[in-house]
Amino acid sequence: MKTSMARGCYWLAAVFAGALLLVGCADKSIAQKTIYVVFRLDDPSVRTSTALEQGIVGAFRKHGASVTFAVVPSVCEGDIHDPSLQRTLPLSSEKAGFLAGVCADGTVDLAMHGYSHQTVNREVMSEFAGLDYAVQAAKLAEGKRVLEGMTGISVSTFVPPWNSYDSTTLRALEALGF
């Protein structure tokens, strides 16, 4: 476990350093422009390693940078690729406290990554696309309620699992203040 965590942190550090080099080596016309680089970690949930996430935060903090954590508020208990009915597991108080702390110091920006990150269709991976408005709005509202309630942080950014959504998702997000 420690080896894979270390590899993950080294990989992240390499990507971060590479991005800084690219920005630093840009030609003069680019150097005169403001360039924004957004780093995002998808899928933090009660099932992911807080120790690994702490390592990632440490790497960004060391360089005075920030990262967006797209958090799953209540991840499904089983396989995210299985659309059958599954129980969900909300964030633990430990994970919520960690997220609240790193958001408070500005190292992490909090985003919501679906509700349970469970697909509704075996053929096309999506948690939302194809569902009617009432179902999508209910899932999004509940995810927002859980995430904000557990962390005490207002959430206005949404990252759809598998980057999949439809126009109904957009209407529901707008209605909910995302």
JSON list of C-alpha atoms in Angstrom, two decimals:
[
{"chain": "A", "resi": 1, "resn": "MET", "atom": "CA", "xyz": [0.00, 0.00, 0.00]},
{"chain": "A", "resi": 2, "resn": "LYS", "atom": "CA", "xyz": [2.75, 2.47, 0.91]},
{"chain": "A", "resi": 3, "resn": "THR", "atom": "CA", "xyz": [4.53, 1.74, -2.37]},
{"chain": "A", "resi": 4, "resn": "SER", "atom": "CA", "xyz": [1.45, 2.54, -4.47]},
{"chain": "A", "resi": 5, "resn": "MET", "atom": "CA", "xyz": [0.81, 5.67, -2.38]},
{"chain": "A", "resi": 6, "resn": "ALA", "atom": "CA", "xyz": [4.38, 6.79, -2.91]},
{"chain": "A", "resi": 7, "resn": "ARG", "atom": "CA", "xyz": [4.12, 6.13, -6.65]},
{"chain": "A", "resi": 8, "resn": "GLY", "atom": "CA", "xyz": [0.92, 8.19, -6.74]},
{"chain": "A", "resi": 9, "resn": "CYS", "atom": "CA", "xyz": [2.58, 11.11, -4.95]},
{"chain": "A", "resi": 10, "resn": "TYR", "atom": "CA", "xyz": [5.69, 10.91, -7.18]},
{"chain": "A", "resi": 11, "resn": "TRP", "atom": "CA", "xyz": [3.51, 10.80, -10.28]},
{"chain": "A", "resi": 12, "resn": "LEU", "atom": "CA", "xyz": [1.57, 13.83, -9.10]},
{"chain": "A", "resi": 13, "resn": "ALA", "atom": "CA", "xyz": [4.77, 15.71, -8.27]},
{"chain": "A", "resi": 14, "resn": "ALA", "atom": "CA", "xyz": [6.16, 14.90, -11.74]},
{"chain": "A", "resi": 15, "resn": "VAL", "atom": "CA", "xyz": [3.01, 16.21, -13.47]},
{"chain": "A", "resi": 16, "resn": "PHE", "atom": "CA", "xyz": [3.04, 19.33, -11.31]},
{"chain": "A", "resi": 17, "resn": "ALA", "atom": "CA", "xyz": [6.74, 19.99, -11.98]},
{"chain": "A", "resi": 18, "resn": "GLY", "atom": "CA", "xyz": [6.25, 19.39, -15.71]},
{"chain": "A", "resi": 19, "resn": "ALA", "atom": "CA", "xyz": [3.39, 21.87, -15.85]},
{"chain": "A", "resi": 20, "resn": "LEU", "atom": "CA", "xyz": [5.49, 24.48, -14.06]},
{"chain": "A", "resi": 21, "resn": "LEU", "atom": "CA", "xyz": [8.35, 23.89, -16.51]},
{"chain": "A", "resi": 22, "resn": "LEU", "atom": "CA", "xyz": [6.04, 24.29, -19.50]},
{"chain": "A", "resi": 23, "resn": "VAL", "atom": "CA", "xyz": [4.70, 27.56, -18.15]},
{"chain": "A", "resi": 24, "resn": "GLY", "atom": "CA", "xyz": [8.22, 28.76, -17.28]},
{"chain": "A", "resi": 25, "resn": "CYS", "atom": "CA", "xyz": [9.65, 27.85, -20.69]},
{"chain": "A", "resi": 26, "resn": "ALA", "atom": "CA", "xyz": [6.93, 29.49, -22.74]},
{"chain": "A", "resi": 27, "resn": "ASP", "atom": "CA", "xyz": [7.89, 31.97, -25.43]},
{"chain": "A", "resi": 28, "resn": "LYS", "atom": "CA", "xyz": [7.63, 35.70, -24.68]},
{"chain": "A", "resi": 29, "resn": "SER", "atom": "CA", "xyz": [4.16, 36.12, -26.18]},
{"chain": "A", "resi": 30, "resn": "ILE", "atom": "CA", "xyz": [2.79, 33.47, -23.84]},
{"chain": "A", "resi": 31, "resn": "ALA", "atom": "CA", "xyz": [4.88, 34.65, -20.90]},
{"chain": "A", "resi": 32, "resn": "GLN", "atom": "CA", "xyz": [3.07, 37.99, -21.03]},
{"chain": "A", "resi": 33, "resn": "LYS", "atom": "CA", "xyz": [-0.31, 36.31, -20.58]},
{"chain": "A", "resi": 34, "resn": "THR", "atom": "CA", "xyz": [-1.83, 34.94, -17.43]},
{"chain": "A", "resi": 35, "resn": "ILE", "atom": "CA", "xyz": [-2.01, 31.17, -17.68]},
{"chain": "A", "resi": 36, "resn": "TYR", "atom": "CA", "xyz": [-4.23, 29.17, -15.37]},
{"chain": "A", "resi": 37, "resn": "VAL", "atom": "CA", "xyz": [-3.45, 25.52, -14.75]},
{"chain": "A", "resi": 38, "resn": "VAL", "atom": "CA", "xyz": [-6.10, 23.57, -12.86]},
{"chain": "A", "resi": 39, "resn": "PHE", "atom": "CA", "xyz": [-5.18, 20.35, -11.10]},
{"chain": "A", "resi": 40, "resn": "ARG", "atom": "CA", "xyz": [-8.04, 18.06, -10.16]},
{"chain": "A", "resi": 41, "resn": "LEU", "atom": "CA", "xyz": [-8.26, 14.87, -8.17]},
{"chain": "A", "resi": 42, "resn": "ASP", "atom": "CA", "xyz": [-11.44, 12.92, -8.84]},
{"chain": "A", "resi": 43, "resn": "ASP", "atom": "CA", "xyz": [-13.11, 10.37, -6.59]},
{"chain": "A", "resi": 44, "resn": "PRO", "atom": "CA", "xyz": [-12.10, 11.14, -2.99]},
{"chain": "A", "resi": 45, "resn": "SER", "atom": "CA", "xyz": [-14.72, 9.40, -0.86]},
{"chain": "A", "resi": 46, "resn": "VAL", "atom": "CA", "xyz": [-15.05, 7.36, 2.30]},
{"chain": "A", "resi": 47, "resn": "ARG", "atom": "CA", "xyz": [-13.48, 4.46, 0.33]},
{"chain": "A", "resi": 48, "resn": "THR", "atom": "CA", "xyz": [-10.28, 6.25, -0.75]},
{"chain": "A", "resi": 49, "resn": "SER", "atom": "CA", "xyz": [-7.01, 6.61, 1.14]},
{"chain": "A", "resi": 50, "resn": "THR", "atom": "CA", "xyz": [-6.89, 9.73, 3.29]},
{"chain": "A", "resi": 51, "resn": "ALA", "atom": "CA", "xyz": [-3.14, 9.16, 3.72]},
{"chain": "A", "resi": 52, "resn": "LEU", "atom": "CA", "xyz": [-2.62, 9.36, -0.05]},
{"chain": "A", "resi": 53, "resn": "GLU", "atom": "CA", "xyz": [-4.79, 12.47, -0.25]},
{"chain": "A", "resi": 54, "resn": "GLN", "atom": "CA", "xyz": [-2.78, 14.04, 2.60]},
{"chain": "A", "resi": 55, "resn": "GLY", "atom": "CA", "xyz": [0.40, 13.35, 0.60]},
{"chain": "A", "resi": 56, "resn": "ILE", "atom": "CA", "xyz": [-1.08, 15.03, -2.46]},
{"chain": "A", "resi": 57, "resn": "VAL", "atom": "CA", "xyz": [-2.14, 18.05, -0.39]},
{"chain": "A", "resi": 58, "resn": "GLY", "atom": "CA", "xyz": [1.36, 18.21, 1.10]},
{"chain": "A", "resi": 59, "resn": "ALA", "atom": "CA", "xyz": [2.94, 18.32, -2.36]},
{"chain": "A", "resi": 60, "resn": "PHE", "atom": "CA", "xyz": [0.69, 21.18, -3.44]},
{"chain": "A", "resi": 61, "resn": "ARG", "atom": "CA", "xyz": [1.10, 23.04, -0.15]},
{"chain": "A", "resi": 62, "resn": "LYS", "atom": "CA", "xyz": [4.90, 22.77, -0.43]},
{"chain": "A", "resi": 63, "resn": "HIS", "atom": "CA", "xyz": [4.75, 24.61, -3.76]},
{"chain": "A", "resi": 64, "resn": "GLY", "atom": "CA", "xyz": [2.14, 27.17, -2.72]},
{"chain": "A", "resi": 65, "resn": "ALA", "atom": "CA", "xyz": [-0.35, 25.73, -5.19]},
{"chain": "A", "resi": 66, "resn": "SER", "atom": "CA", "xyz": [-3.91, 24.49, -4.93]},
{"chain": "A", "resi": 67, "resn": "VAL", "atom": "CA", "xyz": [-5.81, 21.49, -6.24]},
{"chain": "A", "resi": 68, "resn": "THR", "atom": "CA", "xyz": [-9.49, 20.78, -6.76]},
{"chain": "A", "resi": 69, "resn": "PHE", "atom": "CA", "xyz": [-10.81, 17.66, -5.07]},
{"chain": "A", "resi": 70, "resn": "ALA", "atom": "CA", "xyz": [-13.93, 16.39, -6.86]},
{"chain": "A", "resi": 71, "resn": "VAL", "atom": "CA", "xyz": [-15.48, 14.47, -3.96]},
{"chain": "A", "resi": 72, "resn": "VAL", "atom": "CA", "xyz": [-18.10, 11.72, -4.09]},
{"chain": "A", "resi": 73, "resn": "PRO", "atom": "CA", "xyz": [-20.48, 12.53, -1.20]},
{"chain": "A", "resi": 74, "resn": "SER", "atom": "CA", "xyz": [-22.03, 9.06, -0.80]},
{"chain": "A", "resi": 75, "resn": "VAL", "atom": "CA", "xyz": [-20.15, 6.50, -2.87]},
{"chain": "A", "resi": 76, "resn": "CYS", "atom": "CA", "xyz": [-21.91, 3.28, -3.80]},
{"chain": "A", "resi": 77, "resn": "GLU", "atom": "CA", "xyz": [-20.89, 0.31, -1.66]},
{"chain": "A", "resi": 78, "resn": "GLY", "atom": "CA", "xyz": [-20.12, -2.06, -4.53]},
{"chain": "A", "resi": 79, "resn": "ASP", "atom": "CA", "xyz": [-19.02, -1.75, -8.14]},
{"chain": "A", "resi": 80, "resn": "ILE", "atom": "CA", "xyz": [-19.60, 1.71, -9.65]},
{"chain": "A", "resi": 81, "resn": "HIS", "atom": "CA", "xyz": [-20.07, 0.06, -13.06]},
{"chain": "A", "resi": 82, "resn": "ASP", "atom": "CA", "xyz": [-23.05, -2.02, -11.83]},
{"chain": "A", "resi": 83, "resn": "PRO", "atom": "CA", "xyz": [-26.35, -0.11, -12.19]},
{"chain": "A", "resi": 84, "resn": "SER", "atom": "CA", "xyz": [-28.30, -2.40, -9.83]},
{"chain": "A", "resi": 85, "resn": "LEU", "atom": "CA", "xyz": [-29.57, -1.00, -6.53]},
{"chain": "A", "resi": 86, "resn": "GLN", "atom": "CA", "xyz": [-26.72, -0.59, -4.03]},
{"chain": "A", "resi": 87, "resn": "ARG", "atom": "CA", "xyz": [-26.33, 0.99, -0.62]},
{"chain": "A", "resi": 88, "resn": "THR", "atom": "CA", "xyz": [-24.30, 4.17, -0.39]},
{"chain": "A", "resi": 89, "resn": "LEU", "atom": "CA", "xyz": [-21.57, 5.10, 2.07]},
{"chain": "A", "resi": 90, "resn": "PRO", "atom": "CA", "xyz": [-21.42, 8.78, 3.10]},
{"chain": "A", "resi": 91, "resn": "LEU", "atom": "CA", "xyz": [-18.16, 10.55, 3.90]},
{"chain": "A", "resi": 92, "resn": "SER", "atom": "CA", "xyz": [-16.71, 9.66, 7.27]},
{"chain": "A", "resi": 93, "resn": "SER", "atom": "CA", "xyz": [-16.31, 12.40, 9.86]},
{"chain": "A", "resi": 94, "resn": "GLU", "atom": "CA", "xyz": [-12.52, 11.88, 9.56]},
{"chain": "A", "resi": 95, "resn": "LYS", "atom": "CA", "xyz": [-12.55, 12.48, 5.78]},
{"chain": "A", "resi": 96, "resn": "ALA", "atom": "CA", "xyz": [-14.94, 15.43, 6.12]},
{"chain": "A", "resi": 97, "resn": "GLY", "atom": "CA", "xyz": [-12.73, 17.02, 8.79]},
{"chain": "A", "resi": 98, "resn": "PHE", "atom": "CA", "xyz": [-9.64, 16.57, 6.63]},
{"chain": "A", "resi": 99, "resn": "LEU", "atom": "CA", "xyz": [-11.41, 18.17, 3.65]},
{"chain": "A", "resi": 100, "resn": "ALA", "atom": "CA", "xyz": [-12.69, 21.07, 5.75]},
{"chain": "A", "resi": 101, "resn": "GLY", "atom": "CA", "xyz": [-9.18, 21.77, 7.04]},
{"chain": "A", "resi": 102, "resn": "VAL", "atom": "CA", "xyz": [-7.42, 21.72, 3.68]},
{"chain": "A", "resi": 103, "resn": "CYS", "atom": "CA", "xyz": [-10.17, 23.83, 2.13]},
{"chain": "A", "resi": 104, "resn": "ALA", "atom": "CA", "xyz": [-9.91, 26.36, 4.97]},
{"chain": "A", "resi": 105, "resn": "ASP", "atom": "CA", "xyz": [-6.19, 26.86, 4.37]},
{"chain": "A", "resi": 106, "resn": "GLY", "atom": "CA", "xyz": [-6.73, 27.32, 0.61]},
{"chain": "A", "resi": 107, "resn": "THR", "atom": "CA", "xyz": [-4.85, 24.25, -0.57]},
{"chain": "A", "resi": 108, "resn": "VAL", "atom": "CA", "xyz": [-7.97, 22.45, -1.79]},
{"chain": "A", "resi": 109, "resn": "ASP", "atom": "CA", "xyz": [-11.02, 23.71, -3.65]},
{"chain": "A", "resi": 110, "resn": "LEU", "atom": "CA", "xyz": [-14.01, 21.45, -3.08]},
{"chain": "A", "resi": 111, "resn": "ALA", "atom": "CA", "xyz": [-16.17, 20.18, -5.95]},
{"chain": "A", "resi": 112, "resn": "MET", "atom": "CA", "xyz": [-18.93, 17.57, -6.01]},
{"chain": "A", "resi": 113, "resn": "HIS", "atom": "CA", "xyz": [-18.30, 14.51, -8.19]},
{"chain": "A", "resi": 114, "resn": "GLY", "atom": "CA", "xyz": [-21.77, 13.08, -8.63]},
{"chain": "A", "resi": 115, "resn": "TYR", "atom": "CA", "xyz": [-23.74, 11.66, -5.76]},
{"chain": "A", "resi": 116, "resn": "SER", "atom": "CA", "xyz": [-22.69, 7.99, -5.61]},
{"chain": "A", "resi": 117, "resn": "HIS", "atom": "CA", "xyz": [-20.53, 7.73, -8.77]},
{"chain": "A", "resi": 118, "resn": "GLN", "atom": "CA", "xyz": [-22.61, 4.72, -9.80]},
{"chain": "A", "resi": 119, "resn": "THR", "atom": "CA", "xyz": [-23.62, 4.32, -13.42]},
{"chain": "A", "resi": 120, "resn": "VAL", "atom": "CA", "xyz": [-27.28, 4.06, -14.36]},
{"chain": "A", "resi": 121, "resn": "ASN", "atom": "CA", "xyz": [-26.49, 2.25, -17.61]},
{"chain": "A", "resi": 122, "resn": "ARG", "atom": "CA", "xyz": [-24.08, -0.62, -18.34]},
{"chain": "A", "resi": 123, "resn": "GLU", "atom": "CA", "xyz": [-23.61, 0.46, -21.96]},
{"chain": "A", "resi": 124, "resn": "VAL", "atom": "CA", "xyz": [-22.76, 4.13, -21.45]},
{"chain": "A", "resi": 125, "resn": "MET", "atom": "CA", "xyz": [-21.12, 5.04, -18.14]},
{"chain": "A", "resi": 126, "resn": "SER", "atom": "CA", "xyz": [-23.09, 7.92, -16.62]},
{"chain": "A", "resi": 127, "resn": "GLU", "atom": "CA", "xyz": [-24.63, 8.64, -13.26]},
{"chain": "A", "resi": 128, "resn": "PHE", "atom": "CA", "xyz": [-27.04, 11.22, -14.67]},
{"chain": "A", "resi": 129, "resn": "ALA", "atom": "CA", "xyz": [-27.52, 11.19, -18.48]},
{"chain": "A", "resi": 130, "resn": "GLY", "atom": "CA", "xyz": [-30.89, 9.84, -19.50]},
{"chain": "A", "resi": 131, "resn": "LEU", "atom": "CA", "xyz": [-32.58, 10.19, -16.09]},
{"chain": "A", "resi": 132, "resn": "ASP", "atom": "CA", "xyz": [-35.58, 12.48, -15.76]},
{"chain": "A", "resi": 133, "resn": "TYR", "atom": "CA", "xyz": [-35.30, 15.89, -14.14]},
{"chain": "A", "resi": 134, "resn": "ALA", "atom": "CA", "xyz": [-36.83, 14.96, -10.78]},
{"chain": "A", "resi": 135, "resn": "VAL", "atom": "CA", "xyz": [-34.41, 12.05, -10.25]},
{"chain": "A", "resi": 136, "resn": "GLN", "atom": "CA", "xyz": [-31.35, 14.06, -11.30]},
{"chain": "A", "resi": 137, "resn": "ALA", "atom": "CA", "xyz": [-32.34, 17.06, -9.17]},
{"chain": "A", "resi": 138, "resn": "ALA", "atom": "CA", "xyz": [-32.96, 14.83, -6.14]},
{"chain": "A", "resi": 139, "resn": "LYS", "atom": "CA", "xyz": [-29.56, 13.12, -6.46]},
{"chain": "A", "resi": 140, "resn": "LEU", "atom": "CA", "xyz": [-27.75, 16.41, -6.95]},
{"chain": "A", "resi": 141, "resn": "ALA", "atom": "CA", "xyz": [-29.57, 18.09, -4.05]},
{"chain": "A", "resi": 142, "resn": "GLU", "atom": "CA", "xyz": [-28.85, 15.17, -1.72]},
{"chain": "A", "resi": 143, "resn": "GLY", "atom": "CA", "xyz": [-25.18, 15.08, -2.73]},
{"chain": "A", "resi": 144, "resn": "LYS", "atom": "CA", "xyz": [-24.87, 18.81, -2.11]},
{"chain": "A", "resi": 145, "resn": "ARG", "atom": "CA", "xyz": [-26.64, 18.47, 1.25]},
{"chain": "A", "resi": 146, "resn": "VAL", "atom": "CA", "xyz": [-24.36, 15.63, 2.38]},
{"chain": "A", "resi": 147, "resn": "LEU", "atom": "CA", "xyz": [-21.13, 17.24, 1.19]},
{"chain": "A", "resi": 148, "resn": "GLU", "atom": "CA", "xyz": [-21.90, 20.69, 2.59]},
{"chain": "A", "resi": 149, "resn": "GLY", "atom": "CA", "xyz": [-23.35, 19.26, 5.79]},
{"chain": "A", "resi": 150, "resn": "MET", "atom": "CA", "xyz": [-20.32, 17.07, 6.48]},
{"chain": "A", "resi": 151, "resn": "THR", "atom": "CA", "xyz": [-17.65, 19.67, 5.60]},
{"chain": "A", "resi": 152, "resn": "GLY", "atom": "CA", "xyz": [-19.36, 22.97, 6.40]},
{"chain": "A", "resi": 153, "resn": "ILE", "atom": "CA", "xyz": [-18.20, 24.27, 3.01]},
{"chain": "A", "resi": 154, "resn": "SER", "atom": "CA", "xyz": [-20.49, 25.68, 0.32]},
{"chain": "A", "resi": 155, "resn": "VAL", "atom": "CA", "xyz": [-20.13, 23.72, -2.91]},
{"chain": "A", "resi": 156, "resn": "SER", "atom": "CA", "xyz": [-20.83, 25.32, -6.29]},
{"chain": "A", "resi": 157, "resn": "THR", "atom": "CA", "xyz": [-18.63, 23.28, -8.64]},
{"chain": "A", "resi": 158, "resn": "PHE", "atom": "CA", "xyz": [-19.85, 20.00, -10.13]},
{"chain": "A", "resi": 159, "resn": "VAL", "atom": "CA", "xyz": [-17.72, 17.41, -11.94]},
{"chain": "A", "resi": 160, "resn": "PRO", "atom": "CA", "xyz": [-19.87, 14.70, -13.55]},
{"chain": "A", "resi": 161, "resn": "PRO", "atom": "CA", "xyz": [-18.63, 11.12, -13.18]},
{"chain": "A", "resi": 162, "resn": "TRP", "atom": "CA", "xyz": [-17.21, 9.87, -16.48]},
{"chain": "A", "resi": 163, "resn": "ASN", "atom": "CA", "xyz": [-17.62, 13.49, -17.70]},
{"chain": "A", "resi": 164, "resn": "SER", "atom": "CA", "xyz": [-21.10, 12.42, -18.77]},
{"chain": "A", "resi": 165, "resn": "TYR", "atom": "CA", "xyz": [-24.27, 14.47, -18.40]},
{"chain": "A", "resi": 166, "resn": "ASP", "atom": "CA", "xyz": [-27.14, 15.80, -20.48]},
{"chain": "A", "resi": 167, "resn": "SER", "atom": "CA", "xyz": [-29.14, 19.03, -20.81]},
{"chain": "A", "resi": 168, "resn": "THR", "atom": "CA", "xyz": [-31.41, 17.88, -17.98]},
{"chain": "A", "resi": 169, "resn": "THR", "atom": "CA", "xyz": [-28.36, 17.67, -15.70]},
{"chain": "A", "resi": 170, "resn": "LEU", "atom": "CA", "xyz": [-27.46, 21.24, -16.63]},
{"chain": "A", "resi": 171, "resn": "ARG", "atom": "CA", "xyz": [-30.98, 22.48, -15.81]},
{"chain": "A", "resi": 172, "resn": "ALA", "atom": "CA", "xyz": [-30.92, 20.71, -12.43]},
{"chain": "A", "resi": 173, "resn": "LEU", "atom": "CA", "xyz": [-27.44, 22.05, -11.62]},
{"chain": "A", "resi": 174, "resn": "GLU", "atom": "CA", "xyz": [-28.52, 25.58, -12.44]},
{"chain": "A", "resi": 175, "resn": "ALA", "atom": "CA", "xyz": [-31.63, 25.28, -10.28]},
{"chain": "A", "resi": 176, "resn": "LEU", "atom": "CA", "xyz": [-29.49, 24.07, -7.36]},
{"chain": "A", "resi": 177, "resn": "GLY", "atom": "CA", "xyz": [-26.97, 26.94, -7.60]},
{"chain": "A", "resi": 178, "resn": "PHE", "atom": "CA", "xyz": [-24.02, 25.14, -9.14]}
]
